[in-house]
PDB file of C-alpha atoms and ligand atoms in Angstrom:
ATOM      1  CA  MET A   1      88.325 160.430  75.148  1.00 46.00           C
ATOM      2  CA  SER A   2      85.290 162.655  75.821  1.00 47.00           C
ATOM      3  CA  HIS A   3      84.970 164.703  79.012  1.00 47.00           C
ATOM      4  CA  ARG A   4      82.188 162.376  80.111  1.00 48.00           C
ATOM      5  CA  ALA A   5      84.256 159.261  79.447  1.00 48.00           C
ATOM      6  CA  VAL A   6      87.173 160.712  81.408  1.00 46.00           C
ATOM      7  CA  ALA A   7      84.858 161.500  84.321  1.00 45.00           C
ATOM      8  CA  SER A   8      83.444 157.989  84.284  1.00 48.00           C
ATOM      9  CA  SER A   9      86.878 156.405  84.234  1.00 47.00           C
ATOM     10  CA  ILE A  10      87.906 158.607  87.196  1.00 45.00           C
ATOM     11  CA  ARG A  11      84.928 157.337  89.190  1.00 49.00           C
ATOM     12  CA  ALA A  12      85.664 153.751  88.184  1.00 77.00           C
ATOM     13  CA  ALA A  13      89.436 153.580  88.837  1.00 94.00           C
ATOM     14  CA  ARG A  14      90.245 150.248  90.435  1.00 97.00           C
ATOM     15  CA  PHE A  15      93.225 148.776  92.200  1.00 98.00           C
ATOM     16  CA  ILE A  16      93.629 145.108  91.303  1.00 98.00           C
ATOM     17  CA  THR A  17      96.302 142.793  92.665  1.00 98.00           C
ATOM     18  CA  ILE A  18      97.415 139.341  91.554  1.00 98.00           C
ATOM     19  CA  GLU A  19      98.764 136.827  94.034  1.00 98.00           C
ATOM     20  CA  GLY A  20      99.949 133.241  94.167  1.00 98.00           C
ATOM     21  CA  ILE A  21     102.890 131.101  95.196  1.00 98.00           C
ATOM     22  CA  GLU A  22     105.709 130.516  92.693  1.00 95.00           C
ATOM     23  CA  GLY A  23     104.536 128.673  89.594  1.00 96.00           C
ATOM     24  CA  ALA A  24     100.868 129.619  90.052  1.00 97.00           C
ATOM     25  CA  GLY A  25     100.706 131.299  86.610  1.00 96.00           C
ATOM     26  CA  LYS A  26     100.689 135.024  87.413  1.00 97.00           C
ATOM     27  CA  THR A  27     102.378 135.977  84.145  1.00 96.00           C
ATOM     28  CA  SER A  28      99.733 134.329  81.988  1.00 96.00           C
ATOM     29  CA  CYS A  29      97.018 135.864  84.183  1.00 97.00           C
ATOM     30  CA  LEU A  30      98.542 139.339  83.725  1.00 98.00           C
ATOM     31  CA  ASP A  31      98.680 138.900  79.940  1.00 98.00           C
ATOM     32  CA  TYR A  32      95.031 137.910  79.896  1.00 98.00           C
ATOM     33  CA  LEU A  33      94.071 140.792  82.179  1.00 98.00           C
ATOM     34  CA  ALA A  34      95.840 143.258  79.869  1.00 98.00           C
ATOM     35  CA  LYS A  35      93.698 141.971  76.991  1.00 97.00           C
ATOM     36  CA  LEU A  36      90.478 142.189  79.009  1.00 96.00           C
ATOM     37  CA  LEU A  37      91.182 145.809  79.940  1.00 96.00           C
ATOM     38  CA  GLN A  38      92.299 146.765  76.456  1.00 96.00           C
ATOM     39  CA  LYS A  39      89.076 145.341  74.988  1.00 95.00           C
ATOM     40  CA  ARG A  40      87.105 147.648  77.255  1.00 93.00           C
ATOM     41  CA  ALA A  41      89.384 150.638  76.519  1.00 93.00           C
ATOM     42  CA  ILE A  42      90.281 150.856  80.209  1.00 95.00           C
ATOM     43  CA  GLU A  43      93.600 152.604  80.791  1.00 95.00           C
ATOM     44  CA  ALA A  44      95.684 150.715  83.298  1.00 97.00           C
ATOM     45  CA  ALA A  45      99.130 150.923  84.842  1.00 98.00           C
ATOM     46  CA  PHE A  46     100.723 147.477  85.184  1.00 98.00           C
ATOM     47  CA  THR A  47     103.298 147.286  87.917  1.00 98.00           C
ATOM     48  CA  ARG A  48     104.842 144.858  90.391  1.00 98.00           C
ATOM     49  CA  GLU A  49     106.110 144.321  93.909  1.00 98.00           C
ATOM     50  CA  PRO A  50     108.675 144.305  95.169  1.00 98.00           C
ATOM     51  CA  GLY A  51     109.579 146.891  92.547  1.00 98.00           C
ATOM     52  CA  GLY A  52     107.678 149.323  90.375  1.00 98.00           C
ATOM     53  CA  THR A  53     110.034 152.254  91.045  1.00 98.00           C
ATOM     54  CA  SER A  54     113.762 152.750  90.740  1.00 98.00           C
ATOM     55  CA  LEU A  55     114.163 152.431  94.524  1.00 98.00           C
ATOM     56  CA  GLY A  56     111.780 149.468  94.622  1.00 98.00           C
ATOM     57  CA  GLU A  57     113.647 147.573  91.910  1.00 98.00           C
ATOM     58  CA  SER A  58     116.915 148.081  93.805  1.00 98.00           C
ATOM     59  CA  VAL A  59     115.285 146.765  96.982  1.00 98.00           C
ATOM     60  CA  ARG A  60     113.936 143.820  94.963  1.00 98.00           C
ATOM     61  CA  ALA A  61     117.470 142.936  93.852  1.00 98.00           C
ATOM     62  CA  LEU A  62     118.566 142.867  97.513  1.00 98.00           C
ATOM     63  CA  LEU A  63     115.607 140.703  98.520  1.00 98.00           C
ATOM     64  CA  LEU A  64     116.224 138.094  95.811  1.00 98.00           C
ATOM     65  CA  ASP A  65     120.009 138.007  96.237  1.00 98.00           C
ATOM     66  CA  HIS A  66     121.501 134.823  97.744  1.00 97.00           C
ATOM     67  CA  ARG A  67     124.266 136.872  99.386  1.00 97.00           C
ATOM     68  CA  PHE A  68     121.641 137.898 101.940  1.00 98.00           C
ATOM     69  CA  ARG A  69     120.469 134.440 102.897  1.00 94.00           C
ATOM     70  CA  GLY A  70     120.942 135.424 106.552  1.00 95.00           C
ATOM     71  CA  MET A  71     118.384 138.251 106.250  1.00 97.00           C
ATOM     72  CA  VAL A  72     116.004 138.086 109.213  1.00 97.00           C
ATOM     73  CA  GLY A  73     112.254 138.199 108.696  1.00 97.00           C
ATOM     74  CA  ASP A  74     111.878 141.656 110.254  1.00 97.00           C
ATOM     75  CA  ALA A  75     114.513 143.131 107.913  1.00 98.00           C
ATOM     76  CA  GLU A  76     112.775 141.471 104.962  1.00 98.00           C
ATOM     77  CA  ALA A  77     109.360 142.860 105.920  1.00 98.00           C
ATOM     78  CA  LEU A  78     110.739 146.363 106.525  1.00 98.00           C
ATOM     79  CA  LEU A  79     112.555 146.405 103.176  1.00 98.00           C
ATOM     80  CA  ILE A  80     109.384 145.264 101.416  1.00 98.00           C
ATOM     81  CA  PHE A  81     107.348 148.013 103.047  1.00 98.00           C
ATOM     82  CA  ALA A  82     110.032 150.632 102.312  1.00 98.00           C
ATOM     83  CA  ALA A  83     109.739 149.690  98.626  1.00 98.00           C
ATOM     84  CA  ARG A  84     105.938 149.681  98.945  1.00 98.00           C
ATOM     85  CA  ALA A  85     105.828 153.177 100.465  1.00 98.00           C
ATOM     86  CA  GLN A  86     107.800 154.524  97.505  1.00 98.00           C
ATOM     87  CA  HIS A  87     105.648 152.595  95.043  1.00 98.00           C
ATOM     88  CA  LEU A  88     102.456 153.965  96.575  1.00 98.00           C
ATOM     89  CA  ALA A  89     103.732 157.544  96.502  1.00 98.00           C
ATOM     90  CA  GLU A  90     105.309 157.446  93.057  1.00 98.00           C
ATOM     91  CA  VAL A  91     103.055 155.125  91.050  1.00 98.00           C
ATOM     92  CA  ILE A  92      99.929 153.673  92.670  1.00 98.00           C
ATOM     93  CA  ARG A  93      98.276 156.695  94.320  1.00 98.00           C
ATOM     94  CA  PRO A  94      99.026 159.105  91.440  1.00 98.00           C
ATOM     95  CA  ALA A  95      97.563 156.656  88.883  1.00 98.00           C
ATOM     96  CA  LEU A  96      94.381 156.048  90.898  1.00 97.00           C
ATOM     97  CA  ALA A  97      94.028 159.801  91.465  1.00 96.00           C
ATOM     98  CA  VAL A  98      93.738 160.452  87.728  1.00 96.00           C
ATOM     99  CA  GLY A  99      91.333 157.584  87.155  1.00 95.00           C
ATOM    100  CA  GLN A 100      93.802 155.018  85.857  1.00 97.00           C
ATOM    101  CA  TRP A 101      93.318 151.438  86.947  1.00 98.00           C
ATOM    102  CA  VAL A 102      96.317 149.866  88.636  1.00 98.00           C
ATOM    103  CA  VAL A 103      97.140 146.181  88.216  1.00 98.00           C
ATOM    104  CA  CYS A 104      99.874 145.091  90.593  1.00 98.00           C
ATOM    105  CA  ASP A 105     101.716 141.769  90.425  1.00 98.00           C
ATOM    106  CA  ARG A 106     101.704 141.035  94.191  1.00 98.00           C
ATOM    107  CA  PHE A 107     100.995 143.444  97.027  1.00 99.00           C
ATOM    108  CA  THR A 108     100.479 143.246 100.796  1.00 99.00           C
ATOM    109  CA  ASP A 109      98.700 139.873 100.768  1.00 99.00           C
ATOM    110  CA  ALA A 110     102.109 138.509  99.698  1.00 98.00           C
ATOM    111  CA  THR A 111     103.670 140.006 102.829  1.00 98.00           C
ATOM    112  CA  TYR A 112     101.022 138.364 105.010  1.00 99.00           C
ATOM    113  CA  ALA A 113     101.673 135.062 103.197  1.00 98.00           C
ATOM    114  CA  TYR A 114     105.478 135.058 102.828  1.00 98.00           C
ATOM    115  CA  GLN A 115     106.682 137.087 105.806  1.00 98.00           C
ATOM    116  CA  GLY A 116     103.672 136.631 108.126  1.00 98.00           C
ATOM    117  CA  GLY A 117     103.283 132.919 107.294  1.00 98.00           C
ATOM    118  CA  GLY A 118     106.445 131.716 105.548  1.00 98.00           C
ATOM    119  CA  ARG A 119     108.827 133.520 107.903  1.00 98.00           C
ATOM    120  CA  ALA A 120     106.388 133.127 110.820  1.00 98.00           C
ATOM    121  CA  LEU A 121     106.361 136.849 111.714  1.00 98.00           C
ATOM    122  CA  GLY A 122     102.610 136.640 112.257  1.00 98.00           C
ATOM    123  CA  ALA A 123      99.831 138.828 110.906  1.00 98.00           C
ATOM    124  CA  ALA A 124      99.967 141.493 113.650  1.00 98.00           C
ATOM    125  CA  ARG A 125     103.375 142.826 112.585  1.00 98.00           C
ATOM    126  CA  VAL A 126     102.423 142.929 108.939  1.00 98.00           C
ATOM    127  CA  SER A 127      99.184 144.680 109.825  1.00 98.00           C
ATOM    128  CA  LEU A 128     101.109 147.341 111.765  1.00 98.00           C
ATOM    129  CA  LEU A 129     103.270 148.118 108.749  1.00 98.00           C
ATOM    130  CA  GLU A 130     100.275 147.948 106.418  1.00 98.00           C
ATOM    131  CA  HIS A 131      98.530 150.702 108.362  1.00 98.00           C
ATOM    132  CA  TRP A 132     101.683 152.779 108.532  1.00 98.00           C
ATOM    133  CA  ALA A 133     102.518 152.594 104.829  1.00 98.00           C
ATOM    134  CA  GLN A 134      99.059 152.395 103.277  1.00 98.00           C
ATOM    135  CA  GLY A 135      96.654 154.155 105.620  1.00 98.00           C
ATOM    136  CA  GLU A 136      93.218 153.027 104.438  1.00 97.00           C
ATOM    137  CA  LEU A 137      94.281 152.024 100.913  1.00 98.00           C
ATOM    138  CA  ARG A 138      93.528 148.370 100.078  1.00 98.00           C
ATOM    139  CA  PRO A 139      93.098 146.627  96.715  1.00 98.00           C
ATOM    140  CA  ASP A 140      89.547 146.673  95.329  1.00 98.00           C
ATOM    141  CA  ARG A 141      89.967 143.133  94.074  1.00 98.00           C
ATOM    142  CA  THR A 142      92.659 140.503  94.502  1.00 98.00           C
ATOM    143  CA  LEU A 143      92.935 137.404  92.341  1.00 98.00           C
ATOM    144  CA  TYR A 144      94.634 134.620  94.239  1.00 98.00           C
ATOM    145  CA  LEU A 145      95.845 131.959  91.814  1.00 98.00           C
ATOM    146  CA  ASP A 146      95.800 128.772  93.805  1.00 98.00           C
ATOM    147  CA  VAL A 147      97.856 125.684  93.018  1.00 98.00           C
ATOM    148  CA  PRO A 148      99.111 122.932  95.326  1.00 98.00           C
ATOM    149  CA  VAL A 149     102.699 123.680  96.336  1.00 98.00           C
ATOM    150  CA  SER A 150     103.975 120.535  94.580  1.00 97.00           C
ATOM    151  CA  VAL A 151     102.442 121.728  91.280  1.00 96.00           C
ATOM    152  CA  GLY A 152     103.905 125.244  91.619  1.00 96.00           C
ATOM    153  CA  LEU A 153     107.375 123.987  92.467  1.00 96.00           C
ATOM    154  CA  GLU A 154     107.312 121.521  89.590  1.00 94.00           C
ATOM    155  CA  ARG A 155     106.406 124.355  87.185  1.00 93.00           C
ATOM    156  CA  ILE A 156     109.333 126.523  88.304  1.00 93.00           C
ATOM    157  CA  ALA A 157     111.882 123.685  88.370  1.00 92.00           C
ATOM    158  CA  SER A 158     112.853 124.325  84.737  1.00 88.00           C
ATOM    159  CA  ARG A 159     113.160 128.136  85.034  1.00 90.00           C
ATOM    160  CA  GLY A 160     116.899 128.371  85.643  1.00 90.00           C
ATOM    161  CA  ILE A 161     118.762 129.467  88.763  1.00 93.00           C
ATOM    162  CA  PRO A 162     116.286 129.894  91.629  1.00 95.00           C
ATOM    163  CA  ASP A 163     116.342 133.224  93.537  1.00 95.00           C
ATOM    164  CA  ARG A 164     116.494 133.544  97.336  1.00 96.00           C
ATOM    165  CA  PHE A 165     112.740 132.930  97.763  1.00 96.00           C
ATOM    166  CA  GLU A 166     112.494 130.181  95.152  1.00 95.00           C
ATOM    167  CA  SER A 167     115.208 128.312  97.040  1.00 94.00           C
ATOM    168  CA  GLU A 168     113.039 128.038 100.156  1.00 96.00           C
ATOM    169  CA  ARG A 169     111.871 124.654 101.356  1.00 95.00           C
ATOM    170  CA  ARG A 170     108.456 123.291 100.564  1.00 97.00           C
ATOM    171  CA  ALA A 171     107.183 123.925 104.130  1.00 98.00           C
ATOM    172  CA  PHE A 172     107.754 127.672 103.614  1.00 98.00           C
ATOM    173  CA  PHE A 173     105.416 127.691 100.594  1.00 98.00           C
ATOM    174  CA  GLU A 174     102.879 125.494 102.394  1.00 98.00           C
ATOM    175  CA  ARG A 175     102.691 128.115 105.159  1.00 98.00           C
ATOM    176  CA  ALA A 176     102.374 130.905 102.577  1.00 98.00           C
ATOM    177  CA  ARG A 177      99.592 129.060 100.736  1.00 98.00           C
ATOM    178  CA  CYS A 178      97.768 128.445 104.014  1.00 98.00           C
ATOM    179  CA  VAL A 179      97.739 132.191 104.752  1.00 98.00           C
ATOM    180  CA  TYR A 180      96.547 133.031 101.240  1.00 99.00           C
ATOM    181  CA  LEU A 181      93.659 130.571 101.564  1.00 98.00           C
ATOM    182  CA  GLU A 182      92.737 131.909 105.013  1.00 98.00           C
ATOM    183  CA  ARG A 183      92.662 135.435 103.614  1.00 98.00           C
ATOM    184  CA  CYS A 184      90.369 134.343 100.766  1.00 98.00           C
ATOM    185  CA  ARG A 185      87.993 132.872 103.343  1.00 98.00           C
ATOM    186  CA  ALA A 186      88.157 135.977 105.557  1.00 98.00           C
ATOM    187  CA  GLU A 187      87.552 138.499 102.741  1.00 98.00           C
ATOM    188  CA  PRO A 188      85.603 136.654 100.031  1.00 98.00           C
ATOM    189  CA  GLN A 189      84.328 139.834  98.375  1.00 98.00           C
ATOM    190  CA  ARG A 190      87.786 141.309  97.785  1.00 98.00           C
ATOM    191  CA  MET A 191      89.964 138.237  97.512  1.00 98.00           C
ATOM    192  CA  ARG A 192      88.886 135.629  94.978  1.00 98.00           C
ATOM    193  CA  ARG A 193      90.421 132.187  94.857  1.00 98.00           C
ATOM    194  CA  ILE A 194      91.068 131.066  91.297  1.00 98.00           C
ATOM    195  CA  ASP A 195      91.774 127.368  90.812  1.00 98.00           C
ATOM    196  CA  ALA A 196      94.931 127.748  88.731  1.00 98.00           C
ATOM    197  CA  SER A 197      95.737 124.061  88.388  1.00 96.00           C
ATOM    198  CA  GLY A 198      93.447 123.514  85.362  1.00 95.00           C
ATOM    199  CA  SER A 199      93.676 124.487  81.697  1.00 96.00           C
ATOM    200  CA  ARG A 200      94.495 128.039  80.589  1.00 95.00           C
ATOM    201  CA  GLU A 201      90.912 128.458  79.312  1.00 96.00           C
ATOM    202  CA  ALA A 202      89.437 127.328  82.623  1.00 98.00           C
ATOM    203  CA  VAL A 203      91.657 129.805  84.501  1.00 98.00           C
ATOM    204  CA  HIS A 204      90.748 132.662  82.144  1.00 97.00           C
ATOM    205  CA  THR A 205      87.032 131.960  82.579  1.00 98.00           C
ATOM    206  CA  GLN A 206      87.381 132.220  86.354  1.00 98.00           C
ATOM    207  CA  ILE A 207      89.404 135.441  86.071  1.00 98.00           C
ATOM    208  CA  ALA A 208      86.770 137.095  83.864  1.00 97.00           C
ATOM    209  CA  ALA A 209      84.004 136.016  86.259  1.00 97.00           C
ATOM    210  CA  ALA A 210      85.929 137.337  89.274  1.00 98.00           C
ATOM    211  CA  LEU A 211      86.174 140.806  87.690  1.00 97.00           C
ATOM    212  CA  ALA A 212      82.814 141.026  85.930  1.00 96.00           C
ATOM    213  CA  ASP A 213      81.168 143.329  88.481  1.00 95.00           C
ATOM    214  CA  LEU A 214      84.066 145.807  88.295  1.00 95.00           C
ATOM    215  CA  PHE A 215      83.818 145.973  84.519  1.00 90.00           C
ATOM    216  CA  ASN A 216      80.087 146.540  84.645  1.00 75.00           C
ATOM    217  CA  ASP A 217      80.670 149.501  86.978  1.00 52.00           C
ATOM    218  CA  GLY A 218      83.181 150.998  84.567  1.00 43.00           C
ATOM    219  CA  VAL A 219      81.051 150.517  81.474  1.00 43.00           C
ATOM    220  CA  GLU A 220      77.742 151.697  82.879  1.00 39.00           C
ATOM    221  CA  THR A 221      78.818 154.874  84.598  1.00 35.00           C
ATOM    222  CA  GLY A 222      79.607 156.678  81.309  1.00 32.00           C
TER     223      GLY A 222
HETATM  224  P1  TMP B   1     107.789 137.443  91.993  1.00 76.96           P
HETATM  225  O1  TMP B   1     108.420 136.102  91.893  1.00 76.96           O
HETATM  226  O2  TMP B   1     106.326 137.394  92.011  1.00 76.96           O
HETATM  227  O3  TMP B   1     108.337 138.412  91.041  1.00 76.96           O
HETATM  228  O4  TMP B   1     108.154 138.006  93.467  1.00 76.96           O
HETATM  229  C1  TMP B   1     109.426 137.925  93.966  1.00 76.96           C
HETATM  230  C2  TMP B   1     109.440 137.275  95.316  1.00 76.96           C
HETATM  231  O5  TMP B   1     109.142 138.222  96.333  1.00 76.96           O
HETATM  232  C3  TMP B   1     108.462 136.127  95.492  1.00 76.96           C
HETATM  233  O6  TMP B   1     109.193 134.963  95.785  1.00 76.96           O
HETATM  234  C4  TMP B   1     107.641 136.502  96.690  1.00 76.96           C
HETATM  235  C5  TMP B   1     108.430 137.587  97.372  1.00 76.96           C
HETATM  236  N1  TMP B   1     107.604 138.566  98.084  1.00 76.96           N
HETATM  237  C6  TMP B   1     107.528 138.499  99.466  1.00 76.96           C
HETATM  238  O7  TMP B   1     108.124 137.613 100.069  1.00 76.96           O
HETATM  239  N2  TMP B   1     106.752 139.414 100.113  1.00 76.96           N
HETATM  240  C7  TMP B   1     106.065 140.405  99.472  1.00 76.96           C
HETATM  241  O8  TMP B   1     105.365 141.213 100.104  1.00 76.96           O
HETATM  242  C8  TMP B   1     106.166 140.473  98.029  1.00 76.96           C
HETATM  243  C9  TMP B   1     105.435 141.546  97.297  1.00 76.96           C
HETATM  244  C10 TMP B   1     106.950 139.534  97.385  1.00 76.96           C
END
C-alpha cells in the first residue's frame, strides 16, 4: 500500500455495527459485508459483542449460560459494559487509530434493545454506562436487520439448544425490536433499517445502498 493510500485509509476508518433480533440474518450480512470491503481493498477488523477479547469471550459464556437464569438486569448490563470496555481498549480503538475499519456484530444498540427494552432497565441507565465506557465514541453506521419476531424465532427454532437469551419469551424480543425501531427513527443517518424478511439478494441490495456514501468517502480521498 502506498503512503498516500495508507493516509487515505486512516482518514476514512469507519466503525460499523450490525444489529438485529435472533434470526434476523446477521451472519449472512457479515459475510456479504466482508466481500464488499475486500472488493474495495478496505482493511477491516471483524469482531463481536459480547466478546472480541479473551475477557469478553469469558463474560459472553457467563451471559449465555442457563446456570445464571436468575441474573438481574443490572448485573447483565454491567457485565456487558465490562466486556465492552475491554473490547474498546484492546481491539476497537487501536484498530480505528491505525485506519482500520471495524465491523462489530452487535454493540451498544443491543444493550438499549435487550437490557433497556427487553429487561425494562430503561434507556437512561444504558446511556449512563455508554458515556462511562465509550466517552464520545459511537458507530459511524449501524445496519439494523429488521424481521418480525415470529419470523426470527422460526428461523432459530432449528439451531439446536437455545442459549439463555434465545430462551426468552416472545414479549422480550418484541420489546427489543420496538427499541431498535425507535432508535432507527431517532437517528436515521447513523442507524439504517434493513428489511431482512425478503430474499438474500434484496437484503444485500439494501446493505450496499446503506453503506454507499461511506465507500465513496474511502475511495475518493486517495
Ligand atoms: P449473538 O446471538 O448475536 O451472538 O449475541 C448473543 C446474545 O447477547 C444475543 O441474544 C443478544 C445478547 N446481547 C445483549 O443482550 N446485550 C448486548 O448489549 C449485546 C451486545 C448482546
